[in-house]
Coordinates of N, CA, C and O in Angstrom, one line a residue:
X24 N 0.8 -1.3 -0.1 CA -0.5 0.3 0.3 C 1.0 1.2 -0.2 O 2.2 1.7 0.8
X25 N 0.3 2.1 -0.8 CA 1.2 3.6 -0.7 C 1.2 4.2 -0.5 O -1.2 4.3 -0.5
X26 N 0.7 5.8 1.5 CA -0.4 6.9 1.0 C 0.1 8.1 0.6 O 1.8 8.1 1.1
X27 N -0.6 8.9 0.0 CA 0.9 10.2 -0.4 C -0.3 11.3 0.1 O -1.0 11.6 0.8
X28 N 1.0 11.9 0.8 CA -0.1 13.6 1.1 C 1.6 14.6 1.0 O 2.4 14.7 -0.1
X29 N 0.9 15.8 1.9 CA 1.8 17.1 1.1 C 1.6 18.5 0.1 O 2.5 19.2 0.1
X30 N 0.4 17.5 -1.1 CA 0.1 18.6 -2.0 C -0.7 19.8 -1.0 O -0.6 20.3 0.3
X31 N -0.8 21.2 -1.5 CA -1.1 21.9 -1.0 C -1.4 23.2 -2.2 O -1.5 23.0 -3.9
X32 N -2.0 24.6 -1.7 CA -1.9 25.3 -2.8 C 0.0 26.1 -2.9 O -0.5 26.1 -1.0
X33 N 0.4 26.9 -3.4 CA 1.5 27.5 -3.3 C 1.3 28.6 -4.3 O 0.8 28.0 -5.3
X34 N 3.0 29.8 -4.5 CA 1.9 30.6 -5.1 C 3.8 30.3 -6.0 O 4.5 29.6 -6.0
X35 N 3.3 30.7 -7.2 CA 4.7 30.2 -8.5 C 5.6 30.9 -8.4 O 6.2 31.6 -7.3
X36 N 6.6 29.9 -8.0 CA 7.8 30.0 -7.6 C 8.2 29.5 -5.9 O 9.2 29.6 -5.9
X37 N 7.4 28.6 -5.5 CA 7.3 28.1 -4.4 C 8.1 26.5 -4.6 O 8.5 25.8 -5.2
X38 N 7.6 26.0 -2.8 CA 8.2 24.7 -3.1 C 7.9 24.0 -2.1 O 6.6 24.7 -1.6
X39 N 7.3 23.0 -2.3 CA 6.9 21.9 -1.6 C 7.2 20.1 -1.6 O 8.5 20.0 -2.4
X40 N 6.8 19.4 -0.1 CA 8.1 18.1 -1.2 C 7.0 17.1 -0.4 O 6.0 17.0 0.4
X41 N 6.7 15.9 -1.7 CA 5.5 15.2 -1.3 C 6.7 14.4 -0.3 O 7.2 13.8 -0.8
X42 N 5.2 13.4 0.0 CA 5.9 11.6 0.4 C 5.0 10.9 0.5 O 3.9 10.9 0.2
X43 N 5.8 9.9 -0.4 CA 5.1 8.4 0.1 C 5.5 7.5 0.7 O 6.7 6.9 0.8
X44 N 4.6 7.0 1.5 CA 4.5 6.1 3.4 C 4.1 5.0 2.0 O 3.1 4.9 1.6
X45 N 5.3 3.7 2.0 CA 4.8 2.5 1.3 C 5.1 0.9 2.7 O 5.8 1.4 3.4
X46 N 4.0 0.1 2.3 CA 4.4 -0.4 3.0 C 4.0 -2.1 2.7 O 2.8 -2.5 1.3
X47 N 4.4 -3.8 3.3 CA 4.1 -4.3 2.7 C 4.8 -4.9 0.7 O 4.1 -5.6 0.6
X48 N 5.6 -3.7 1.0 CA 7.0 -3.9 0.1 C 7.8 -3.8 0.5 O 8.5 -4.0 1.0
X49 N 9.0 -5.1 -0.3 CA 10.0 -5.7 -0.4 C 11.1 -4.3 -1.3 O 10.8 -4.6 -1.9
X50 N 11.0 -3.3 -0.8 CA 11.5 -2.5 -1.7 C 13.8 -2.3 -2.4 O 12.9 -2.5 -3.6
X51 N 14.3 -3.6 -1.4 CA 15.1 -3.5 -2.8 C 14.7 -4.5 -3.9 O 15.1 -4.5 -4.9
X52 N 13.8 -4.9 -4.1 CA 13.2 -5.1 -5.7 C 12.3 -4.4 -6.2 O 12.5 -4.8 -7.3
X53 N 11.8 -3.6 -5.5 CA 11.2 -2.8 -6.6 C 11.7 -1.0 -6.5 O 12.6 -0.5 -6.0
X54 N 10.5 -0.8 -8.4 CA 11.1 0.6 -8.1 C 10.0 1.6 -7.5 O 9.0 1.2 -7.4
X55 N 11.2 2.9 -6.8 CA 9.7 3.2 -7.4 C 8.9 4.6 -8.1 O 10.3 5.5 -8.2
X56 N 8.1 5.3 -8.2 CA 8.2 6.3 -9.5 C 6.8 8.2 -8.6 O 6.0 7.7 -7.6
X57 N 7.0 8.2 -8.9 CA 6.1 9.6 -9.2 C 5.6 10.2 -10.7 O 6.3 10.5 -11.6
X58 N 4.4 10.0 -10.7 CA 3.6 10.8 -11.8 C 2.7 12.1 -11.6 O 2.4 12.3 -10.7
X59 N 2.1 12.5 -12.8 CA 1.1 13.3 -12.1 C 0.0 13.9 -13.5 O 1.0 13.1 -13.9
X60 N -1.1 14.0 -12.8 CA -2.4 14.3 -14.8 C -2.6 15.3 -13.6 O -3.4 16.2 -12.7
X61 N -3.5 16.2 -14.3 CA -3.9 17.2 -14.9 C -5.0 17.2 -15.6 O -5.8 15.7 -15.4
X62 N -5.8 18.3 -15.3 CA -6.6 18.3 -15.4 C -7.5 18.3 -17.3 O -6.5 18.7 -17.1
X63 N -8.2 16.4 -17.5 CA -7.8 16.3 -19.1 C -6.6 15.9 -20.1 O -6.3 15.4 -21.5
X64 N -5.4 16.2 -18.5 CA -4.5 15.0 -19.6 C -4.2 13.7 -19.5 O -5.3 13.9 -18.2
X65 N -3.0 12.9 -19.7 CA -2.6 11.6 -19.6 C -2.4 12.0 -18.2 O -1.3 12.3 -18.2
X66 N -2.0 11.1 -17.4 CA -1.2 10.0 -16.4 C 0.6 10.7 -17.3 O 0.4 10.0 -18.3
X67 N 1.2 11.3 -16.6 CA 2.4 11.4 -16.8 C 3.5 11.3 -16.0 O 4.1 11.7 -14.5
X68 N 5.0 10.3 -16.2 CA 6.0 10.4 -15.5 C 6.7 11.3 -14.7 O 7.0 12.4 -15.8
X69 N 7.4 11.8 -13.6 CA 7.8 13.0 -13.1 C 9.2 12.4 -13.0 O 10.4 12.3 -13.5
X70 N 9.0 10.7 -12.3 CA 10.5 11.1 -11.4 C 10.0 8.9 -11.3 O 9.6 8.9 -10.8
X71 N 11.4 8.8 -11.0 CA 11.8 7.4 -10.8 C 13.2 6.7 -10.1 O 14.0 7.7 -10.8
X72 N 12.7 5.7 -9.8 CA 13.8 4.9 -9.2 C 13.5 4.2 -9.2 O 12.6 3.5 -7.7
X73 N 15.4 2.6 -8.8 CA 15.2 1.8 -7.7 C 15.9 2.0 -6.6 O 16.8 2.2 -6.4
X74 N 15.8 1.0 -5.7 CA 16.3 1.2 -4.0 C 17.6 0.9 -4.0 O 17.6 1.1 -3.7
X75 N 16.9 -0.2 -5.0 CA 19.7 -1.3 -5.1 C 19.6 -0.5 -5.8 O 21.1 -1.3 -6.3
X76 N 19.1 0.5 -6.8 CA 20.4 0.9 -7.3 C 20.6 2.3 -7.1 O 20.5 2.6 -5.8
X77 N 21.5 3.3 -7.7 CA 21.7 4.6 -7.9 C 21.0 5.2 -8.9 O 21.4 6.3 -8.9
X78 N 21.0 5.0 -9.9 CA 20.6 5.4 -10.5 C 18.8 6.6 -10.5 O 18.2 6.2 -9.9
X79 N 18.6 8.1 -10.8 CA 17.2 8.3 -10.4 C 16.2 9.1 -11.8 O 17.8 9.2 -12.7
X80 N 15.4 8.4 -12.9 CA 15.1 9.0 -13.9 C 14.0 10.4 -13.6 O 13.3 10.6 -12.4
X81 N 14.3 11.3 -14.5 CA 13.8 12.6 -13.8 C 13.0 12.7 -15.3 O 14.2 12.6 -16.7
X82 N 11.9 13.2 -16.4 CA 11.7 13.5 -17.2 C 12.1 14.8 -16.6 O 12.2 15.9 -15.8
X83 N 11.2 15.5 -18.8 CA 12.6 17.2 -19.2 C 11.1 17.4 -18.3 O 12.0 18.9 -17.9
X84 N 10.4 17.5 -18.2 CA 9.5 18.7 -17.1 C 10.4 19.6 -16.3 O 9.5 20.6 -16.0
X85 N 11.3 18.5 -15.5 CA 10.8 19.1 -14.4 C 11.8 18.6 -14.0 O 12.5 18.8 -12.8
X86 N 13.1 19.1 -14.8 CA 14.5 18.6 -14.1 C 15.0 19.7 -14.2 O 14.3 21.1 -14.4
X87 N 15.6 20.0 -13.2 CA 16.6 20.7 -12.8 C 16.0 21.5 -11.3 O 16.0 22.4 -10.1
X88 N 14.3 21.3 -11.3 CA 14.4 22.0 -10.0 C 13.1 20.2 -9.1 O 12.5 21.0 -8.0
X89 N 12.6 19.3 -9.2 CA 12.7 18.1 -9.2 C 13.3 17.0 -9.1 O 14.1 16.8 -9.6
X90 N 13.2 17.1 -7.3 CA 14.1 16.2 -6.6 C 13.7 14.3 -5.6 O 12.7 14.7 -5.3
X91 N 13.8 13.2 -6.3 CA 13.1 12.1 -6.2 C 14.1 11.4 -5.1 O 15.6 11.7 -5.4
X92 N 13.8 11.3 -4.2 CA 15.1 10.6 -2.7 C 14.3 9.7 -2.4 O 12.4 9.6 -2.6
X93 N 14.4 8.9 -1.1 CA 13.7 7.6 -0.4 C 14.7 7.6 0.8 O 15.5 7.8 1.2
X94 N 13.8 7.4 2.2 CA 15.2 7.1 3.0 C 14.2 5.6 3.0 O 12.8 5.5 3.8
X95 N 14.8 4.0 2.9 CA 15.0 3.4 3.4 C 14.2 2.6 4.7 O 13.3 2.3 5.2
X96 N 14.8 3.3 5.8 CA 14.8 3.5 6.9 C 12.6 3.5 7.4 O 12.0 3.1 8.1
X97 N 12.8 4.7 6.7 CA 11.1 5.2 7.4 C 9.9 4.5 5.6 O 8.8 4.9 5.9
X98 N 11.0 4.1 5.1 CA 9.9 3.3 3.7 C 9.1 4.0 3.0 O 7.9 4.2 2.7
X99 N 10.1 5.0 2.9 CA 8.9 6.9 3.0 C 10.0 6.8 1.5 O 11.2 7.0 1.3
X100 N 9.0 7.4 0.2 CA 9.9 7.9 -0.6 C 9.0 9.8 -0.8 O 8.2 9.8 -0.6
X101 N 10.3 10.8 -1.6 CA 9.7 12.3 -1.9 C 10.1 12.2 -2.7 O 11.0 11.9 -3.8
X102 N 9.2 13.9 -3.2 CA 9.1 14.3 -4.3 C 9.9 15.3 -3.6 O 8.3 15.7 -3.3
X103 N 11.0 16.2 -3.6 CA 11.3 17.6 -4.4 C 10.9 18.1 -4.8 O 11.3 18.4 -6.2
X104 N 9.7 20.1 -4.6 CA 9.2 19.9 -5.8 C 10.2 21.6 -5.6 O 9.4 22.9 -4.3
X105 N 11.2 22.1 -6.8 CA 11.5 23.9 -6.3 C 10.7 25.0 -7.2 O 10.5 23.7 -8.9
X106 N 11.3 25.7 -7.3 CA 10.6 27.1 -8.2 C 9.8 26.3 -9.5 O 9.0 26.0 -10.6
X107 N 8.1 26.7 -8.1 CA 6.9 25.6 -9.3 C 5.8 26.6 -10.1 O 6.0 28.0 -9.6
X108 N 6.0 25.7 -11.6 CA 4.9 26.9 -12.2 C 3.2 26.5 -11.8 O 3.5 25.6 -11.7
X109 N 2.3 27.7 -13.2 CA 1.7 27.1 -12.4 C 0.8 25.8 -14.0 O -0.1 25.7 -13.5
X110 N 2.0 25.0 -14.1 CA 1.9 24.5 -14.6 C 1.9 22.9 -14.5 O 1.6 22.3 -15.1
X111 N 2.7 23.2 -12.9 CA 2.8 22.4 -12.8 C 1.7 21.2 -11.5 O 1.5 20.5 -10.5
X112 N 0.8 22.5 -11.8 CA -0.3 22.5 -11.0 C -1.4 21.1 -11.5 O -1.3 20.6 -12.1
X113 N -1.4 19.7 -10.5 CA -2.3 18.3 -10.8 C -2.2 17.8 -9.5 O -1.7 17.7 -8.8
X114 N -3.0 16.5 -10.2 CA -3.0 15.8 -9.0 C -1.3 14.7 -9.2 O -1.4 13.8 -10.0
X115 N -1.0 14.7 -8.0 CA 0.7 13.4 -7.6 C 0.2 12.3 -6.8 O -0.6 12.3 -5.9
X116 N 0.6 11.0 -8.2 CA 0.4 9.6 -7.7 C 1.7 9.3 -7.1 O 2.8 9.5 -8.0
X117 N 1.8 8.6 -6.4 CA 3.4 8.0 -6.2 C 2.8 6.2 -6.7 O 1.7 5.7 -6.5
X118 N 3.8 5.3 -7.0 CA 3.2 4.2 -7.5 C 4.8 3.1 -7.6 O 6.5 3.8 -7.3
X119 N 4.9 2.0 -7.6 CA 5.9 1.4 -7.4 C 5.5 -0.2 -8.2 O 4.2 -0.1 -9.2
X120 N 6.3 -0.6 -8.5 CA 6.6 -2.0 -9.6 C 7.1 -2.4 -9.8 O 8.5 -1.7 -8.9
X121 N 7.6 -4.0 -9.6 CA 8.5 -4.6 -9.7 C 9.8 -4.1 -10.8 O 9.6 -3.6 -11.2
X122 N 11.0 -4.3 -10.1 CA 12.5 -4.3 -10.7 C 12.4 -2.5 -11.3 O 13.2 -1.9 -10.7
X123 N 12.4 -2.5 -12.8 CA 12.8 -1.4 -12.7 C 11.8 -0.3 -13.3 O 10.7 -0.4 -13.5
X124 N 12.4 1.2 -13.2 CA 12.1 2.3 -14.2 C 11.2 2.5 -15.4 O 11.9 2.4 -15.8
X125 N 9.9 2.4 -15.1 CA 9.8 2.9 -16.7 C 8.8 3.7 -17.0 O 8.3 4.2 -15.2
X126 N 8.3 4.2 -18.1 CA 7.8 6.1 -17.6 C 6.3 5.3 -18.3 O 5.5 6.3 -17.3
X127 N 5.6 4.6 -19.3 CA 4.6 4.3 -18.4 C 3.6 3.8 -17.9 O 3.9 2.8 -16.5
X128 N 2.1 4.5 -17.5 CA 1.7 3.5 -16.1 C 1.1 3.1 -16.1 O 0.8 2.4 -14.8
X129 N 1.5 2.7 -17.5 CA 0.0 1.1 -17.5 C 1.4 0.0 -16.8 O 0.5 -1.1 -16.1
X130 N 2.3 0.3 -16.4 CA 3.1 -1.0 -16.4 C 3.5 -0.7 -14.7 O 4.0 -1.5 -14.2
X131 N 2.9 0.0 -14.4 CA 3.3 0.7 -12.4 C 2.2 -0.6 -11.2 O 1.1 -0.9 -12.3
X132 N 2.4 -1.3 -11.2 CA 1.3 -2.7 -10.5 C 0.3 -1.4 -9.2 O -0.3 -1.9 -8.5
X133 N 1.6 -0.5 -8.0 CA 1.3 0.1 -6.8 C 0.8 1.0 -7.4 O 1.6 1.8 -7.8
X134 N -0.6 1.7 -6.5 CA -0.2 3.3 -6.8 C -1.1 3.4 -5.3 O -2.0 2.8 -4.7
X135 N -0.7 5.2 -5.0 CA -1.0 5.8 -4.1 C -2.2 6.5 -4.2 O -2.9 6.8 -5.1
X136 N -3.4 6.9 -3.6 CA -4.0 7.7 -4.1 C -4.2 9.1 -4.0 O -5.5 8.9 -4.6
X137 N -3.2 9.7 -5.1 CA -2.9 10.9 -5.5 C -3.0 11.9 -4.3 O -4.3 12.2 -3.3
X138 N -2.4 13.3 -4.7 CA -2.3 14.4 -3.9 C -2.4 15.1 -4.5 O -1.7 15.0 -5.6
X139 N -3.1 16.4 -4.6 CA -3.7 17.9 -5.1 C -2.5 18.5 -4.8 O -2.7 19.0 -3.8
X140 N -1.4 19.0 -6.2 CA -1.1 20.6 -5.9 C -1.1 21.0 -7.4 O -1.7 21.4 -7.6
X141 N -1.9 22.8 -6.4 CA -1.8 23.8 -7.3 C -0.7 24.6 -7.0 O -1.3 25.1 -6.1
X142 N -1.0 25.0 -7.8 CA 0.7 26.5 -7.8 C -0.6 27.7 -9.0 O -0.5 27.5 -10.4
X143 N -0.3 29.0 -8.1 CA -1.5 30.3 -8.5 C -0.3 31.5 -8.8 O 1.0 31.0 -8.3
X144 N -0.8 31.4 -10.7 CA 0.1 32.4 -10.8 C 0.8 33.8 -10.2 O -0.6 34.8 -8.9

Protein backbone atom coordinates (compact mmCIF):
# COMPACT_ATOMS: atom_id res chain seq x y z
CA UNK A 1 0.00 0.00 0.00
CA UNK A 2 1.13 3.51 -0.82
CA UNK A 3 -0.01 6.66 0.94
CA UNK A 4 0.84 10.00 -0.64
CA UNK A 5 0.70 13.32 1.17
CA UNK A 6 2.09 16.84 1.12
CA UNK A 7 0.10 18.50 -1.63
CA UNK A 8 -1.43 21.92 -1.29
CA UNK A 9 -1.69 25.42 -2.68
CA UNK A 10 1.53 27.30 -3.37
CA UNK A 11 2.46 30.42 -5.29
CA UNK A 12 4.55 30.22 -8.43
CA UNK A 13 8.22 30.01 -7.55
CA UNK A 14 7.49 28.24 -4.29
CA UNK A 15 8.33 24.75 -3.08
CA UNK A 16 6.56 21.68 -1.78
CA UNK A 17 7.72 18.27 -0.65
CA UNK A 18 5.52 15.29 -1.32
CA UNK A 19 5.83 12.11 0.70
CA UNK A 20 4.82 8.57 -0.11
CA UNK A 21 4.73 6.07 2.74
CA UNK A 22 4.92 2.48 1.60
CA UNK A 23 4.06 -0.75 3.35
CA UNK A 24 3.88 -4.40 2.43
CA UNK A 25 6.66 -4.24 -0.16
CA UNK A 26 10.19 -5.63 -0.14
CA UNK A 27 11.75 -2.40 -1.24
CA UNK A 28 14.98 -3.74 -2.59
CA UNK A 29 13.04 -5.45 -5.37
CA UNK A 30 10.95 -2.47 -6.37
CA UNK A 31 11.21 0.71 -8.34
CA UNK A 32 9.40 3.78 -7.01
CA UNK A 33 8.03 6.59 -9.09
CA UNK A 34 6.06 9.79 -9.12
CA UNK A 35 3.48 10.64 -11.74
CA UNK A 36 1.08 13.51 -12.18
CA UNK A 37 -2.18 14.05 -13.96
CA UNK A 38 -3.59 17.44 -14.83
CA UNK A 39 -7.28 17.90 -15.71
CA UNK A 40 -8.00 16.61 -19.19
CA UNK A 41 -4.50 15.21 -19.64
CA UNK A 42 -2.93 11.78 -19.45
CA UNK A 43 -0.96 10.62 -16.46
CA UNK A 44 2.64 11.70 -16.88
CA UNK A 45 5.84 10.18 -15.51
CA UNK A 46 7.82 12.64 -13.38
CA UNK A 47 10.63 10.79 -11.70
CA UNK A 48 11.66 7.36 -10.47
CA UNK A 49 14.39 5.27 -8.97
CA UNK A 50 15.07 1.76 -7.81
CA UNK A 51 15.80 1.16 -4.15
CA UNK A 52 18.72 -1.11 -4.97
CA UNK A 53 20.25 1.20 -7.57
CA UNK A 54 21.82 4.63 -7.73
CA UNK A 55 20.25 5.98 -10.91
CA UNK A 56 17.32 8.33 -10.80
CA UNK A 57 15.13 9.17 -13.78
CA UNK A 58 13.63 12.60 -14.23
CA UNK A 59 11.29 13.91 -16.91
CA UNK A 60 12.58 16.81 -18.96
CA UNK A 61 9.60 18.92 -17.91
CA UNK A 62 10.79 19.00 -14.29
CA UNK A 63 14.53 18.41 -14.60
CA UNK A 64 16.51 20.75 -12.41
CA UNK A 65 13.44 21.60 -10.31
CA UNK A 66 12.17 18.31 -8.88
CA UNK A 67 14.21 15.75 -6.96
CA UNK A 68 13.18 12.26 -5.93
CA UNK A 69 14.67 10.60 -2.89
CA UNK A 70 13.95 7.78 -0.51
CA UNK A 71 14.42 6.88 3.12
CA UNK A 72 14.61 3.12 3.37
CA UNK A 73 14.43 3.15 7.16
CA UNK A 74 11.13 5.03 7.00
CA UNK A 75 9.81 3.21 3.93
CA UNK A 76 9.12 6.61 2.44
CA UNK A 77 9.77 8.22 -0.92
CA UNK A 78 9.87 11.98 -1.37
CA UNK A 79 9.47 14.39 -4.24
CA UNK A 80 11.02 17.77 -3.55
CA UNK A 81 9.50 20.31 -5.91
CA UNK A 82 11.16 23.71 -6.28
CA UNK A 83 10.53 26.67 -8.56
CA UNK A 84 6.97 25.55 -9.06
CA UNK A 85 5.03 26.82 -12.06
CA UNK A 86 1.29 27.03 -12.70
CA UNK A 87 1.66 24.25 -15.27
CA UNK A 88 2.81 21.94 -12.46
CA UNK A 89 -0.75 21.99 -11.13
CA UNK A 90 -1.97 18.39 -11.06
CA UNK A 91 -2.80 15.44 -8.89
CA UNK A 92 0.46 13.74 -8.00
CA UNK A 93 0.65 9.98 -7.54
CA UNK A 94 3.34 7.75 -6.19
CA UNK A 95 3.70 4.28 -7.63
CA UNK A 96 5.71 1.09 -7.29
CA UNK A 97 6.57 -1.70 -9.68
CA UNK A 98 8.74 -4.74 -9.77
CA UNK A 99 12.39 -4.21 -10.61
CA UNK A 100 13.04 -1.32 -12.99
CA UNK A 101 11.75 2.14 -13.73
CA UNK A 102 9.62 2.60 -16.83
CA UNK A 103 7.72 5.69 -17.88
CA UNK A 104 4.43 4.15 -18.93
CA UNK A 105 1.89 4.31 -16.11
CA UNK A 106 0.16 1.09 -17.15
CA UNK A 107 3.31 -0.85 -16.24
CA UNK A 108 3.18 0.15 -12.59
CA UNK A 109 1.52 -2.23 -10.18
CA UNK A 110 0.84 -0.20 -7.04
CA UNK A 111 -0.55 3.31 -6.73
CA UNK A 112 -1.12 5.77 -3.97
CA UNK A 113 -4.35 7.72 -3.77
CA UNK A 114 -2.94 10.97 -5.18
CA UNK A 115 -2.34 14.36 -3.65
CA UNK A 116 -3.37 17.64 -5.28
CA UNK A 117 -0.81 20.32 -5.99
CA UNK A 118 -2.12 23.71 -7.08
CA UNK A 119 0.30 26.42 -8.17
CA UNK A 120 -1.12 29.91 -8.42
CA UNK A 121 0.33 32.56 -10.70
